Coordinates of C-alpha atoms in Angstrom, one line a residue:
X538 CA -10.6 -34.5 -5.2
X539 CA -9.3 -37.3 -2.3
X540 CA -7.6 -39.7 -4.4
X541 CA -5.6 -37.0 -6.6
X542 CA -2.7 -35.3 -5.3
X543 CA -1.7 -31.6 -6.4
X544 CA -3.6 -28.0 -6.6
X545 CA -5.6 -27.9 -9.9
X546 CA -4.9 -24.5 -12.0
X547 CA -7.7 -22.8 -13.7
X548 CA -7.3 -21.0 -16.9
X549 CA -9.9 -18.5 -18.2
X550 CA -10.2 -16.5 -21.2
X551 CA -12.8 -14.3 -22.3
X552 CA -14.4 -12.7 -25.3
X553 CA -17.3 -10.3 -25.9
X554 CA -19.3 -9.8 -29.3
X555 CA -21.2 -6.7 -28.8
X556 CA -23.7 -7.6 -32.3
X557 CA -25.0 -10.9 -30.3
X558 CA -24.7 -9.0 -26.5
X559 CA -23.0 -12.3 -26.0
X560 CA -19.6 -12.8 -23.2
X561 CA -17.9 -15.9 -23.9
X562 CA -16.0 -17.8 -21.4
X563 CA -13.3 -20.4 -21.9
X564 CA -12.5 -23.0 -19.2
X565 CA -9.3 -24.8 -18.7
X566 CA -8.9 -27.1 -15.9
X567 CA -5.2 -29.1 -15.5
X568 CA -3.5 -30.7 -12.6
X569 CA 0.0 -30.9 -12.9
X570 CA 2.1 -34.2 -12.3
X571 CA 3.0 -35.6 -8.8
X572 CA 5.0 -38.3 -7.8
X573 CA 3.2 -41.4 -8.7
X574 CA 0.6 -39.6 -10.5
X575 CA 1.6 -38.5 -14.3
X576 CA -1.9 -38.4 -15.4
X577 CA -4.8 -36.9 -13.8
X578 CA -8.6 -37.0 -14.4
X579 CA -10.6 -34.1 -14.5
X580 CA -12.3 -32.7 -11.4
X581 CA -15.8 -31.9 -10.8
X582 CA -14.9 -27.5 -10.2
X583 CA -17.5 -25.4 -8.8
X584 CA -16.8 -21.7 -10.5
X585 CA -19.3 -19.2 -8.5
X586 CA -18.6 -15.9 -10.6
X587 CA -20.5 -12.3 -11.0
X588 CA -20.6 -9.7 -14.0
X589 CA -20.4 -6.0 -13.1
X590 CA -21.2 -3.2 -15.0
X591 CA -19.8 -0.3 -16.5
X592 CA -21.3 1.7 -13.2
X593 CA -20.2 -0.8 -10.5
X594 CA -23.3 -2.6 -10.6
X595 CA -24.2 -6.1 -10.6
X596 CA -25.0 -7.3 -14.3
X597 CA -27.8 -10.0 -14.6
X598 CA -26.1 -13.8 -15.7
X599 CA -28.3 -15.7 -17.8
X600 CA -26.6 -18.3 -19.5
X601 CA -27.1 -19.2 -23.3
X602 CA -30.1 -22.0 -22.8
X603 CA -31.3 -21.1 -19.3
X604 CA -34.2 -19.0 -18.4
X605 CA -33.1 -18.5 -14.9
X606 CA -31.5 -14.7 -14.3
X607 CA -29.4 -13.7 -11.4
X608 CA -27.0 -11.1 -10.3
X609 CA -24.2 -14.3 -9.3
X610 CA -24.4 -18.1 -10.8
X611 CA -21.7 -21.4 -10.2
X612 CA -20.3 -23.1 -13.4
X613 CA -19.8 -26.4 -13.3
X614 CA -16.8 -27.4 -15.0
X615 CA -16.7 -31.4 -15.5
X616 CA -14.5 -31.5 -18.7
X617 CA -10.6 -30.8 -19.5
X618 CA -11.9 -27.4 -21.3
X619 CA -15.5 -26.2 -21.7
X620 CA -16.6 -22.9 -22.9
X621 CA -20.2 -21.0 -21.0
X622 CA -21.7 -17.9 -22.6
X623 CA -23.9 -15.5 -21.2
X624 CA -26.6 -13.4 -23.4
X625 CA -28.5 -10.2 -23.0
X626 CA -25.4 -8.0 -22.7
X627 CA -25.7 -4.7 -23.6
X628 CA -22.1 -3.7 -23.0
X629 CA -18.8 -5.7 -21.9
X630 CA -18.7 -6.4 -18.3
X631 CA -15.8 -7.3 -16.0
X632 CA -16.1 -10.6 -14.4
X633 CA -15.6 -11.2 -10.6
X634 CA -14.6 -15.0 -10.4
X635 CA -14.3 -17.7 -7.9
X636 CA -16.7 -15.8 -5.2
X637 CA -17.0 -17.0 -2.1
X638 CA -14.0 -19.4 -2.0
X639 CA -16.0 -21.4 -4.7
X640 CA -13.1 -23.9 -5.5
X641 CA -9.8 -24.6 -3.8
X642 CA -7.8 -24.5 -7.2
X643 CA -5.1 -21.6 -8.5
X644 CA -6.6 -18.9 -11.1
X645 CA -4.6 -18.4 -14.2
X646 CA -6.4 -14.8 -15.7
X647 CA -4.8 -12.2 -17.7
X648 CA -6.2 -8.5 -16.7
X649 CA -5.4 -5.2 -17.5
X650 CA -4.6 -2.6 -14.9
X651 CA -7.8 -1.0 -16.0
X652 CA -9.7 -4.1 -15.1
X653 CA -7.9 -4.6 -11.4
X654 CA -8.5 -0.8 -10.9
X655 CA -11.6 -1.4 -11.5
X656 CA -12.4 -4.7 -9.6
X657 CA -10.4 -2.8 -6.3
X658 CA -13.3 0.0 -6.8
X659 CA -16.2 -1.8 -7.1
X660 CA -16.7 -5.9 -6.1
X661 CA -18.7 -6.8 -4.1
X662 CA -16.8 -9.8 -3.5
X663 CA -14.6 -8.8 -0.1
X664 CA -11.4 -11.6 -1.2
X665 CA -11.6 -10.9 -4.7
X666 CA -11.7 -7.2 -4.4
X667 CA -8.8 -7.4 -1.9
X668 CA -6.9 -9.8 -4.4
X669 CA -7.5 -7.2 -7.2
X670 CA -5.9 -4.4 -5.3
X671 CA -3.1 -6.8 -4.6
X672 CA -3.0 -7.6 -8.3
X673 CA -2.6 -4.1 -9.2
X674 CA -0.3 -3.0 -6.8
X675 CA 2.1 -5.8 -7.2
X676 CA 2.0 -5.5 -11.7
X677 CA 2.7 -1.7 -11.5
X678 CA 5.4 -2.3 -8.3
X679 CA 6.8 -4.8 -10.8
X680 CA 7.4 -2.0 -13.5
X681 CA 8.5 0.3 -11.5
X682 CA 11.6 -2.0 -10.7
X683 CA 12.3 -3.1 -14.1
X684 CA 12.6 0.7 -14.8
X685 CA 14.8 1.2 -11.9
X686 CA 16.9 -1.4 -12.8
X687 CA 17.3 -0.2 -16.7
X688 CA 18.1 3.6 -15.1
X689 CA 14.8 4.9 -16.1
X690 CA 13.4 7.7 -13.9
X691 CA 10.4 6.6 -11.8
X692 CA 7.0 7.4 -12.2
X693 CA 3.5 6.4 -10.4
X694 CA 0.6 5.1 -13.2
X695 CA -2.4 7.0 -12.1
X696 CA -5.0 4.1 -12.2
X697 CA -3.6 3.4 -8.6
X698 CA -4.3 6.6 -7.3
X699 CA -7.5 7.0 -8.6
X700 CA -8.8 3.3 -7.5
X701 CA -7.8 4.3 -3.9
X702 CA -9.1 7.5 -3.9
X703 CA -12.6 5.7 -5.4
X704 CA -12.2 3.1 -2.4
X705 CA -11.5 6.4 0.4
X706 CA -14.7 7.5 -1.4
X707 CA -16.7 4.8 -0.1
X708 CA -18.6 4.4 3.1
X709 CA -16.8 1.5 5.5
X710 CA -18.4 -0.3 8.2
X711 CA -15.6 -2.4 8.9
X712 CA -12.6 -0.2 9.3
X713 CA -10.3 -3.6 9.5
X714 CA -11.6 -5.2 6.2
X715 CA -10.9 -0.9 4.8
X716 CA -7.6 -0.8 5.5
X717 CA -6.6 -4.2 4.2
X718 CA -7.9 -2.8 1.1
X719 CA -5.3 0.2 1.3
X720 CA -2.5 -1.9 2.0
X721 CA 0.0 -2.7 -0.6
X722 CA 1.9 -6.5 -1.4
X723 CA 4.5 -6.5 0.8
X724 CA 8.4 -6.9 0.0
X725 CA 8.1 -10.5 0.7
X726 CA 5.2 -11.2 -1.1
X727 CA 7.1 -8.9 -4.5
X728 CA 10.3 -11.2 -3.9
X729 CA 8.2 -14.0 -4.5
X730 CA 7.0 -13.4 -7.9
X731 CA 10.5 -12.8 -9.0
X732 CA 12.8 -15.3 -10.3
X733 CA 16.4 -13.0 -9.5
X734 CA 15.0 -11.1 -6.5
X735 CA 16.5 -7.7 -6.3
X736 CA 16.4 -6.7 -2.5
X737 CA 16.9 -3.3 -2.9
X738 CA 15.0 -2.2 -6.0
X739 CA 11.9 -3.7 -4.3
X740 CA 12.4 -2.0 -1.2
X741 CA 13.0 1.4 -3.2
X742 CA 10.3 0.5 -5.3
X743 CA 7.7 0.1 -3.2
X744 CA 8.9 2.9 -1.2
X745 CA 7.9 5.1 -3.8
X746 CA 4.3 4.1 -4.6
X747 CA 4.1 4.4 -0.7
X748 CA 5.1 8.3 -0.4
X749 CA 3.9 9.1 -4.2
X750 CA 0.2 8.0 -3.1
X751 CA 0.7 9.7 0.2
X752 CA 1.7 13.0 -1.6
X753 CA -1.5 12.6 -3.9
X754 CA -3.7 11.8 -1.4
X755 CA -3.1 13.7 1.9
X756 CA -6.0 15.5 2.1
X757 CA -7.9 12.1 1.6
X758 CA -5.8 10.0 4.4
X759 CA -5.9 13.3 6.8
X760 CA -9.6 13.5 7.3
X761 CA -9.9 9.9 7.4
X762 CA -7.4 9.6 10.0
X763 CA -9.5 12.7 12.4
X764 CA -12.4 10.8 11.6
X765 CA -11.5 7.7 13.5
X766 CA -9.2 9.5 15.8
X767 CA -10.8 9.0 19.5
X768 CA -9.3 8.0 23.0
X769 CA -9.8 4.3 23.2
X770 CA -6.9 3.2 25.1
X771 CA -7.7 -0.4 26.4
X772 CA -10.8 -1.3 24.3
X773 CA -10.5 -4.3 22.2
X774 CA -13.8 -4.3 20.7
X775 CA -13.9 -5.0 16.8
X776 CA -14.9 -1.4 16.2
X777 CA -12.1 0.0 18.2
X778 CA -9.8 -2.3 16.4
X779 CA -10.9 -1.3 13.1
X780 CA -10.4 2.2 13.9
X781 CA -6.8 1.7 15.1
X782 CA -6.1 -0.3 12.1
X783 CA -7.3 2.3 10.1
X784 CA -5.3 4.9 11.5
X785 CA -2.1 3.4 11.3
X786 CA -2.6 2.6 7.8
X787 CA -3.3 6.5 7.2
X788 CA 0.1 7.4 9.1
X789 CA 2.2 4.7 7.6

C-alpha cells in the first residue's frame, strides 16, 4: 500500500446455485500502470460485505469451511483473483459490499436497477445505501438522455418511484443523512460519466425525473414537509438542521 502508486480497482461477479443454497463470489483485484511502475503486486484488500434478504433483512454469512455465522464478515483478498462462497442459502440475496469504508480501492459491479432499488430501500449500510440511490438515479438519468437525444418521448421507470416512496416510508432520525438519500446525482456529477457531455439534454433530463417524482409523490413530500415544518429561526442545532434540510429537499 506505501510503496505502490495508483488506486486499485475491484471487480466482483457473483453467482447463486439454488440446489447447493450456495452464493459464489469472484474477486478481481488490479492496479493499473503509473509512471515508473508497469507492474504491480497484489495488495493485501480488506472486503467487509453483508447479505440481505428478500425482506430487507440481514442474511447470516457463513463461509464454505468456517463454523463462525454472522450478519457482516471481511474478505481477505491476498491474490490477483480469488473466488469466497457462502452456504446455507435458502434464496439469492443481494450483497452490500465494502461496508464501512473497508478498503480505499474503486468497485467495478454490474447491478440491475432492481438490485440498486433495492439496496436504496433497505441497507443498512448509510454510504452504500446512499451510493445505490446515486447508482440508480444516474443509470435511468442516463437513458432518459439517450432517448432524448434519438427523439424518443420521455418516460420515468417506476423502480425509482417506488424505492423513494419505500425510503419516505421509513422512520428517520437524522433528517440530514434522509434527505441526502432523496437527492438526485447532480448535472456535474451526470457530465462526468459521459464521454461527449450534452449540456442541455442533462439539464432537461434530470429536470424531468425531478418534477415526474414530484407529481407522483406529492402527497408523500407534502406531509413530510408539515411534519418538520416549525419556527426555528436562528437555531443551529443538528436537529434543526436536519429539519431545514429536509424541507428544502421536499420544496425543491
Amino acid at each position: 500500500w506505501y510503496s505502490q502508486a495508483g488506486t486499485p480497482v475491484i471487480g466482483v461477479k457473483e453467482t447463486y446455485d439454488p440446489n447447493e443454497q450456495t452464493l459464489t463470489l469472484y474477486i478481481k483485484q488490479n492496479c493499473p500502470p503509473t509512471p515508473g511502475q508497469a507492474t504491480k503486486e497484489p495488495l493485501h484488500i480488506p472486503i467487509t460485505l453483508g447479505l440481505i434478504d428478500k425482506e430487507g433483512k440481514s442474511a447470516i454469512c457463513k463461509l464454505q469451511g468456517q463454523d463462525a455465522e454472522n450478519e457482516e464478515t471481511t474478505l481477505e483478498l491476498t491474490e490477483p483473483e480469488q473466488s469466497f462462497s457462502f452456504i446455507g442459502l435458502a434464496e439469492k440475496p443481494t450483497v452490500s459490499i465494502l461496508r464501512n469504508f473497508s478498503a480505499p480501492v474503486k468497485l467495478v459491479m454490474e447491478r440491475s436497477l432492481d438490485e440498486l432499488a433495492f439496496l436504496l430501500s433497505y441497507d443498512s449500510d448509510t454510504f452504500n445505501r446512499w451510493e445505490a440511490g446515486q447508482q440508480l438515479a444516474g443509470q435511468i438519468i442516463a437513458k432518459l438522455i439517450a432517448d432524448m437525444q434519438q427523439g424518443e418521448a420521455l418516460q420515468l421507470d417506476s423502480i425509482i418511484i417506488e424505492a423513494i416512496r419505500q425510503v419516505l416510508s421509513q422512520p428517520w432520525d437524522d433528517q440530514s443523512y434522509f434527505s441526502l438519500l432523496l437527492s438526485l446525482p447532480s448535472e456535474g456529477y451526470l457530465a462526468e460519466q459521459m464521454q461527449v457531455v450534452d449540456v442541455e439534454a442533462i439539464h432537461k433530463a434530470r429536470e424531468f425525473v425531478v418534477r415526474t417524482l414530484a407529481e407522483a409523490l406529492q402527497d408523500e413530500l407534502e406531509r413530510l414537509y408539515l411534519d418538520n415544518h416549525r419556527d426555528e429561526s436562528g437555531q443551529f442545532d443538528a436537529g434543526a438542521i436536519g429539519r431545514r434540510r429536509i424541507k428544502n429537499m421536499c420544496l425543491s
